Short mmCIF file of C-alpha atoms in Angstrom, two decimals:
data_model
loop_
_atom_site.label_atom_id
_atom_site.label_comp_id
_atom_site.label_asym_id
_atom_site.label_seq_id
_atom_site.Cartn_x
_atom_site.Cartn_y
_atom_site.Cartn_z
CA MET A 1 46.80 -13.95 -71.12
CA ASN A 2 44.41 -11.14 -72.10
CA GLY A 3 41.97 -13.73 -73.45
CA ALA A 4 41.95 -15.61 -70.14
CA LYS A 5 41.51 -12.32 -68.25
CA THR A 6 38.60 -11.35 -70.48
CA THR A 7 36.98 -14.77 -70.04
CA LYS A 8 37.34 -14.55 -66.25
CA LYS A 9 35.79 -11.06 -66.26
CA ALA A 10 32.90 -12.28 -68.40
CA ILE A 11 32.30 -15.24 -66.07
CA MET A 12 32.39 -13.02 -62.97
CA LYS A 13 29.98 -10.60 -64.64
CA LYS A 14 27.55 -13.45 -65.36
CA VAL A 15 27.85 -14.73 -61.79
CA ARG A 16 27.09 -11.23 -60.43
CA GLU A 17 24.10 -10.96 -62.76
CA TRP A 18 22.58 -14.29 -61.68
CA LEU A 19 23.25 -13.61 -57.98
CA SER A 20 21.62 -10.19 -58.34
CA ILE A 21 18.58 -11.68 -60.11
CA THR A 22 18.30 -14.29 -57.35
CA LEU A 23 18.46 -11.57 -54.67
CA GLY A 24 15.83 -9.54 -56.53
CA VAL A 25 13.46 -12.49 -56.80
CA ALA A 26 13.99 -13.25 -53.09
CA LEU A 27 12.99 -9.67 -52.19
CA ILE A 28 9.85 -9.91 -54.34
CA ALA A 29 8.90 -13.21 -52.69
CA PHE A 30 9.62 -11.81 -49.20
CA SER A 31 7.33 -8.83 -49.79
CA PHE A 32 4.59 -11.11 -51.11
CA SER A 33 4.87 -13.69 -48.30
CA PHE A 34 5.23 -11.27 -45.39
CA PHE A 35 3.01 -8.34 -46.40
CA ILE A 36 0.79 -9.08 -49.39
CA GLU A 37 -0.59 -12.59 -48.91
CA PRO A 38 -1.33 -12.44 -45.12
CA ASN A 39 -3.45 -9.32 -45.75
CA ASN A 40 -5.24 -10.82 -48.79
CA LEU A 41 -4.07 -7.99 -51.03
CA VAL A 42 -4.70 -8.79 -54.70
CA ILE A 43 -1.86 -6.88 -56.39
CA GLY A 44 -2.53 -8.06 -59.93
CA GLY A 45 -0.70 -10.55 -62.12
CA VAL A 46 -0.11 -14.20 -61.27
CA SER A 47 0.63 -13.28 -57.63
CA GLY A 48 -2.83 -11.72 -57.35
CA VAL A 49 -4.42 -14.83 -58.88
CA GLY A 50 -2.54 -16.89 -56.28
CA VAL A 51 -4.05 -14.82 -53.45
CA ILE A 52 -7.58 -15.12 -54.92
CA ILE A 53 -7.41 -18.91 -55.27
CA ASN A 54 -5.77 -19.31 -51.84
CA VAL A 55 -8.64 -17.41 -50.20
CA ARG A 56 -11.57 -18.77 -52.23
CA ILE A 57 -10.36 -22.39 -52.35
CA PRO A 58 -8.83 -23.21 -48.94
CA GLY A 59 -6.00 -25.70 -49.11
CA PHE A 60 -4.54 -24.37 -52.35
CA ASP A 61 -1.09 -22.98 -51.57
CA SER A 62 -0.47 -19.70 -53.41
CA ALA A 63 3.11 -20.80 -54.17
CA PHE A 64 1.76 -23.87 -55.99
CA VAL A 65 -0.79 -21.75 -57.89
CA ILE A 66 1.93 -19.31 -58.98
CA LEU A 67 4.25 -22.16 -59.99
CA ALA A 68 1.53 -23.95 -61.99
CA SER A 69 0.47 -20.68 -63.67
CA ASN A 70 4.06 -19.83 -64.56
CA VAL A 71 4.68 -23.29 -66.04
CA VAL A 72 1.56 -23.02 -68.23
CA LEU A 73 2.51 -19.49 -69.32
CA LEU A 74 6.09 -20.59 -70.01
CA ILE A 75 4.83 -23.33 -72.34
CA ILE A 76 2.57 -20.82 -74.13
CA GLY A 77 5.49 -18.38 -74.33
CA PHE A 78 7.79 -21.06 -75.75
CA ILE A 79 5.24 -21.86 -78.48
CA LEU A 80 4.32 -18.27 -79.39
CA LEU A 81 7.47 -16.30 -78.52
CA GLY A 82 10.29 -18.77 -79.15
CA LYS A 83 13.19 -20.43 -77.34
CA ASP A 84 15.15 -17.24 -76.59
CA PHE A 85 12.31 -15.78 -74.52
CA PHE A 86 11.83 -19.12 -72.74
CA MET A 87 15.47 -19.35 -71.62
CA LYS A 88 15.49 -15.80 -70.27
CA THR A 89 12.24 -16.29 -68.37
CA VAL A 90 12.37 -19.82 -66.97
CA TYR A 91 14.81 -19.15 -64.09
CA GLY A 92 12.91 -16.32 -62.39
CA SER A 93 9.55 -17.96 -63.11
CA LEU A 94 10.51 -21.13 -61.25
CA ILE A 95 12.50 -19.78 -58.29
CA TYR A 96 9.90 -17.10 -57.45
CA PRO A 97 7.25 -19.59 -56.19
CA VAL A 98 10.01 -21.66 -54.54
CA PHE A 99 11.08 -18.62 -52.50
CA ILE A 100 7.43 -17.93 -51.61
CA PHE A 101 7.01 -21.51 -50.39
CA LEU A 102 10.20 -21.31 -48.28
CA PHE A 103 9.33 -17.91 -46.79
CA ASN A 104 5.80 -19.08 -45.94
CA LYS A 105 7.19 -22.08 -44.05
CA VAL A 106 9.87 -20.09 -42.22
CA PHE A 107 7.49 -17.26 -41.23
CA ALA A 108 4.94 -19.77 -39.94
CA VAL A 109 7.52 -21.66 -37.85
CA VAL A 110 9.15 -18.53 -36.40
CA ASP A 111 5.74 -16.82 -36.10
CA LEU A 112 6.91 -13.58 -37.70
CA TYR A 113 3.35 -12.79 -38.75
CA ARG A 114 2.61 -11.57 -35.21
CA PHE A 115 4.50 -8.37 -36.07
CA LEU A 116 1.87 -7.56 -38.71
CA VAL A 117 -0.79 -7.08 -36.02
CA ASN A 118 0.74 -3.75 -35.01
CA LEU A 119 1.08 -2.46 -38.58
CA ASP A 120 -1.66 -0.39 -40.20
CA MET A 121 -2.43 -0.70 -43.91
CA ILE A 122 -0.48 2.43 -44.85
CA ASN A 123 2.74 1.01 -43.38
CA ILE A 124 2.08 -2.36 -45.01
CA ILE A 125 1.61 -0.72 -48.43
CA ILE A 126 4.71 1.47 -48.06
CA PHE A 127 7.06 -1.30 -46.91
CA SER A 128 5.72 -3.93 -49.32
CA SER A 129 5.90 -1.60 -52.33
CA VAL A 130 9.45 -0.46 -51.50
CA ILE A 131 10.75 -4.02 -50.98
CA MET A 132 8.94 -5.50 -53.98
CA GLY A 133 9.79 -2.51 -56.19
CA ALA A 134 13.47 -2.84 -55.24
CA GLY A 135 13.36 -6.56 -56.02
CA ILE A 136 11.70 -6.11 -59.40
CA GLY A 137 14.10 -3.24 -60.18
CA ILE A 138 17.13 -5.45 -59.47
CA VAL A 139 15.71 -8.29 -61.60
CA VAL A 140 14.93 -5.96 -64.52
CA LYS A 141 18.28 -4.16 -64.24
CA TYR A 142 20.17 -7.43 -64.71
CA GLY A 143 17.99 -8.70 -67.56
CA GLY A 144 15.82 -11.14 -65.62
CA THR A 145 12.08 -11.60 -65.23
CA THR A 146 9.69 -13.46 -62.94
CA GLY A 147 7.52 -14.48 -65.89
CA GLY A 148 3.83 -14.54 -65.05
CA THR A 149 1.59 -12.16 -66.95
CA GLU A 150 4.64 -10.63 -68.64
CA VAL A 151 4.30 -13.57 -71.06
CA LEU A 152 0.77 -12.42 -71.93
CA GLN A 153 1.99 -8.84 -72.31
CA LYS A 154 4.68 -9.88 -74.79
CA ILE A 155 2.23 -12.03 -76.74
CA ALA A 156 -0.22 -9.09 -76.91
CA PHE A 157 2.60 -6.85 -78.13
CA LYS A 158 3.88 -9.30 -80.75
CA TYR A 159 0.56 -10.38 -82.25
CA LEU A 160 -1.86 -7.54 -81.43
CA HIS A 161 0.65 -4.63 -81.23
CA VAL A 162 -0.71 -3.63 -77.82
CA PRO A 163 1.88 -1.54 -75.89
CA PHE A 164 3.30 -3.16 -72.74
CA SER A 165 1.96 -0.43 -70.45
CA TYR A 166 -1.62 -0.87 -71.75
CA SER A 167 -1.65 -4.66 -71.44
CA MET A 168 0.02 -4.51 -68.00
CA TYR A 169 -2.55 -2.13 -66.53
CA LEU A 170 -5.40 -4.03 -68.24
CA ILE A 171 -4.35 -7.45 -66.91
CA ASP A 172 -3.51 -6.16 -63.42
CA GLY A 173 -6.74 -4.15 -63.36
CA ILE A 174 -8.82 -7.23 -64.23
CA VAL A 175 -7.14 -9.28 -61.47
CA ILE A 176 -7.59 -6.51 -58.87
CA PHE A 177 -11.24 -6.08 -59.91
CA LEU A 178 -11.79 -9.84 -59.60
CA GLY A 179 -10.33 -9.69 -56.09
CA ILE A 180 -12.95 -7.09 -55.13
CA ILE A 181 -15.87 -8.84 -56.90
CA LEU A 182 -15.01 -12.18 -55.27
CA LYS A 183 -14.73 -10.40 -51.89
CA VAL A 184 -11.11 -11.41 -51.41
CA GLN A 185 -10.33 -7.78 -50.66
CA SER A 186 -12.54 -4.78 -49.94
CA LEU A 187 -12.89 -1.76 -52.21
CA ASN A 188 -10.80 0.16 -49.67
CA ASP A 189 -8.00 -2.41 -49.94
CA GLY A 190 -8.32 -2.29 -53.73
CA LEU A 191 -7.58 1.44 -53.61
CA TYR A 192 -4.58 0.74 -51.38
CA VAL A 193 -3.36 -1.75 -54.00
CA ILE A 194 -3.47 0.98 -56.66
CA VAL A 195 -1.25 3.12 -54.41
CA PHE A 196 1.02 0.08 -54.02
CA MET A 197 1.34 -0.24 -57.81
CA PHE A 198 2.33 3.41 -58.29
CA LEU A 199 4.82 3.36 -55.38
CA SER A 200 6.46 0.11 -56.49
CA GLY A 201 6.65 1.47 -60.07
CA ALA A 202 8.52 4.54 -58.82
CA ILE A 203 10.95 2.36 -56.84
CA ILE A 204 11.52 0.13 -59.90
CA ASP A 205 12.56 3.17 -61.97
CA LEU A 206 14.77 4.40 -59.14
CA VAL A 207 16.61 1.07 -58.86
CA VAL A 208 16.91 0.41 -62.61
CA PHE A 209 18.48 3.81 -63.26
CA ALA A 210 20.44 4.09 -59.99
CA GLY A 211 24.10 4.92 -60.45
CA PHE A 212 23.57 6.65 -63.79
CA ASN A 213 24.13 10.14 -62.42
CA LYS A 214 25.67 11.42 -65.65
CA ARG A 215 25.14 14.52 -67.75
CA ALA A 216 25.25 14.93 -71.52
CA VAL A 217 26.85 18.31 -72.26
CA TYR A 218 26.38 20.06 -75.62
CA ILE A 219 28.73 22.98 -76.37
CA ILE A 220 28.97 25.47 -79.25
CA SER A 221 31.88 27.88 -78.87
CA ASN A 222 34.37 29.96 -80.86
CA LYS A 223 37.04 28.42 -78.63
CA SER A 224 36.04 24.82 -79.34
CA ALA A 225 39.65 23.69 -79.99
CA GLU A 226 40.72 24.79 -76.51
CA ILE A 227 37.63 23.27 -74.88
CA LYS A 228 38.29 19.99 -76.72
CA ARG A 229 41.83 19.88 -75.35
CA ILE A 230 40.64 20.51 -71.78
CA ILE A 231 37.98 17.79 -71.96
CA LEU A 232 40.36 15.25 -73.50
CA GLU A 233 43.48 16.01 -71.44
CA ASP A 234 42.34 17.52 -68.15
CA PHE A 235 39.07 15.63 -67.67
CA GLU A 236 40.24 12.57 -69.61
CA ARG A 237 36.82 12.23 -71.18
CA GLY A 238 35.99 11.32 -74.74
CA LEU A 239 33.82 13.58 -76.85
CA SER A 240 32.23 13.81 -80.28
CA THR A 241 32.00 16.67 -82.75
CA ILE A 242 28.80 17.30 -84.69
CA LYS A 243 28.56 19.74 -87.60
CA VAL A 244 25.58 22.06 -87.08
CA VAL A 245 24.10 25.09 -88.83
CA GLY A 246 22.54 28.02 -87.00
CA GLU A 247 19.29 28.70 -88.89
CA TYR A 248 19.22 32.35 -87.84
CA SER A 249 22.78 33.22 -88.92
CA LYS A 250 23.13 30.38 -91.48
CA THR A 251 26.62 29.86 -90.06
CA SER A 252 28.22 26.41 -89.95
CA ARG A 253 29.61 25.56 -86.53
CA GLU A 254 30.71 22.48 -84.64
CA MET A 255 28.98 21.24 -81.52
CA LEU A 256 30.90 19.27 -78.92
CA VAL A 257 29.08 16.45 -77.14
CA CYS A 258 30.45 14.91 -73.97
CA ILE A 259 29.18 12.65 -71.18
CA MET A 260 30.48 13.36 -67.67
CA SER A 261 29.51 13.29 -64.01
CA THR A 262 27.61 16.15 -62.37
CA ILE A 263 30.73 17.27 -60.46
CA GLU A 264 32.81 17.27 -63.65
CA TYR A 265 30.13 19.31 -65.43
CA VAL A 266 30.16 21.99 -62.72
CA LYS A 267 33.94 22.31 -63.10
CA LEU A 268 33.71 22.38 -66.91
CA ARG A 269 30.99 25.03 -66.80
CA ALA A 270 33.25 27.38 -64.83
CA ILE A 271 36.09 26.79 -67.30
CA ILE A 272 33.87 27.42 -70.35
CA GLU A 273 32.51 30.64 -68.85
CA GLU A 274 36.07 31.80 -68.29
CA ILE A 275 37.39 30.81 -71.74
CA ASP A 276 34.39 31.93 -73.79
CA PRO A 277 31.68 33.93 -71.97
CA ASN A 278 29.62 33.91 -75.20
CA ALA A 279 29.63 30.13 -75.58
CA PHE A 280 26.28 28.42 -76.02
CA PHE A 281 25.92 25.20 -74.06
CA PHE A 282 23.25 23.12 -72.41
CA VAL A 283 23.14 19.96 -70.34
CA VAL A 284 20.63 17.12 -70.02
CA ARG A 285 20.50 14.19 -67.64
CA ALA A 286 21.61 10.91 -69.21
CA SER A 287 19.37 8.17 -67.79
CA GLU A 288 21.81 5.43 -68.72
CA VAL A 289 25.37 5.48 -70.06
CA ARG A 290 27.14 2.38 -71.33
CA GLY A 291 30.56 2.03 -72.90
CA GLU A 292 34.24 2.56 -72.25
CA GLY A 293 34.94 4.72 -69.22
CA PHE A 294 31.48 4.13 -67.75
CA THR A 295 30.53 0.42 -67.73
CA TYR A 296 33.98 -1.03 -68.49
CA ASP A 297 37.61 0.11 -68.54
#
């Protein structure tokens, strides 16, 4: 019975993950189709290449360019990075241009682009970066990817040991610069794109680490036995004990380490100050917490 329950939970988890990745990719495509492409903003990566070709070679649909580029990069990735990378990348790489194609058709039929006339570039950059950043954040959070130049970044890391951040900014920078040189976008728009990149990056971090509002609490106290009991019984939280040595006093002590919510920490702090006013403790923000009591029961 437990085995069947576990299997059902695992299946539901996978379904949620794939639905979330699909939603994330849809948001990315929406931002591109509604804000980025109509304004000829070259945002870097394969999407930026799609905008450049669409503008410079009329008749080439950006969705087709992105799809063709992703297929070529997927083949290169399969050869140089292996099957595991290919399987994790293929889904997002293929549905991203499909969503772009569908959104382009729907927006053209419904004539939603008329709303862009009343938007200035600042609003376009803000809304597009928030929506696309949220989409990318959701995709990354659930282990997905939209492929594209990420394949080149991983190849550069594996074979040339170039950090992801360096290769990402280099590739995106080249594409943005090409957009300006080929007069697809003005220098002014190029500067707006840089703002877009920083804003979307901030939103990505916000989404990826959303919900992880936990604190790691480190406690050294002469009343550690009593504090242990309170954490285990009253707060029903697990904790670990680490043997430490104070270099000034050369005294061996034990340090308690516990992960809890911000509200729980505030309550624990008051209790510690009451039990042992001389206790030494500090707290740091835990960006992500996984394990029993946090990500599963």
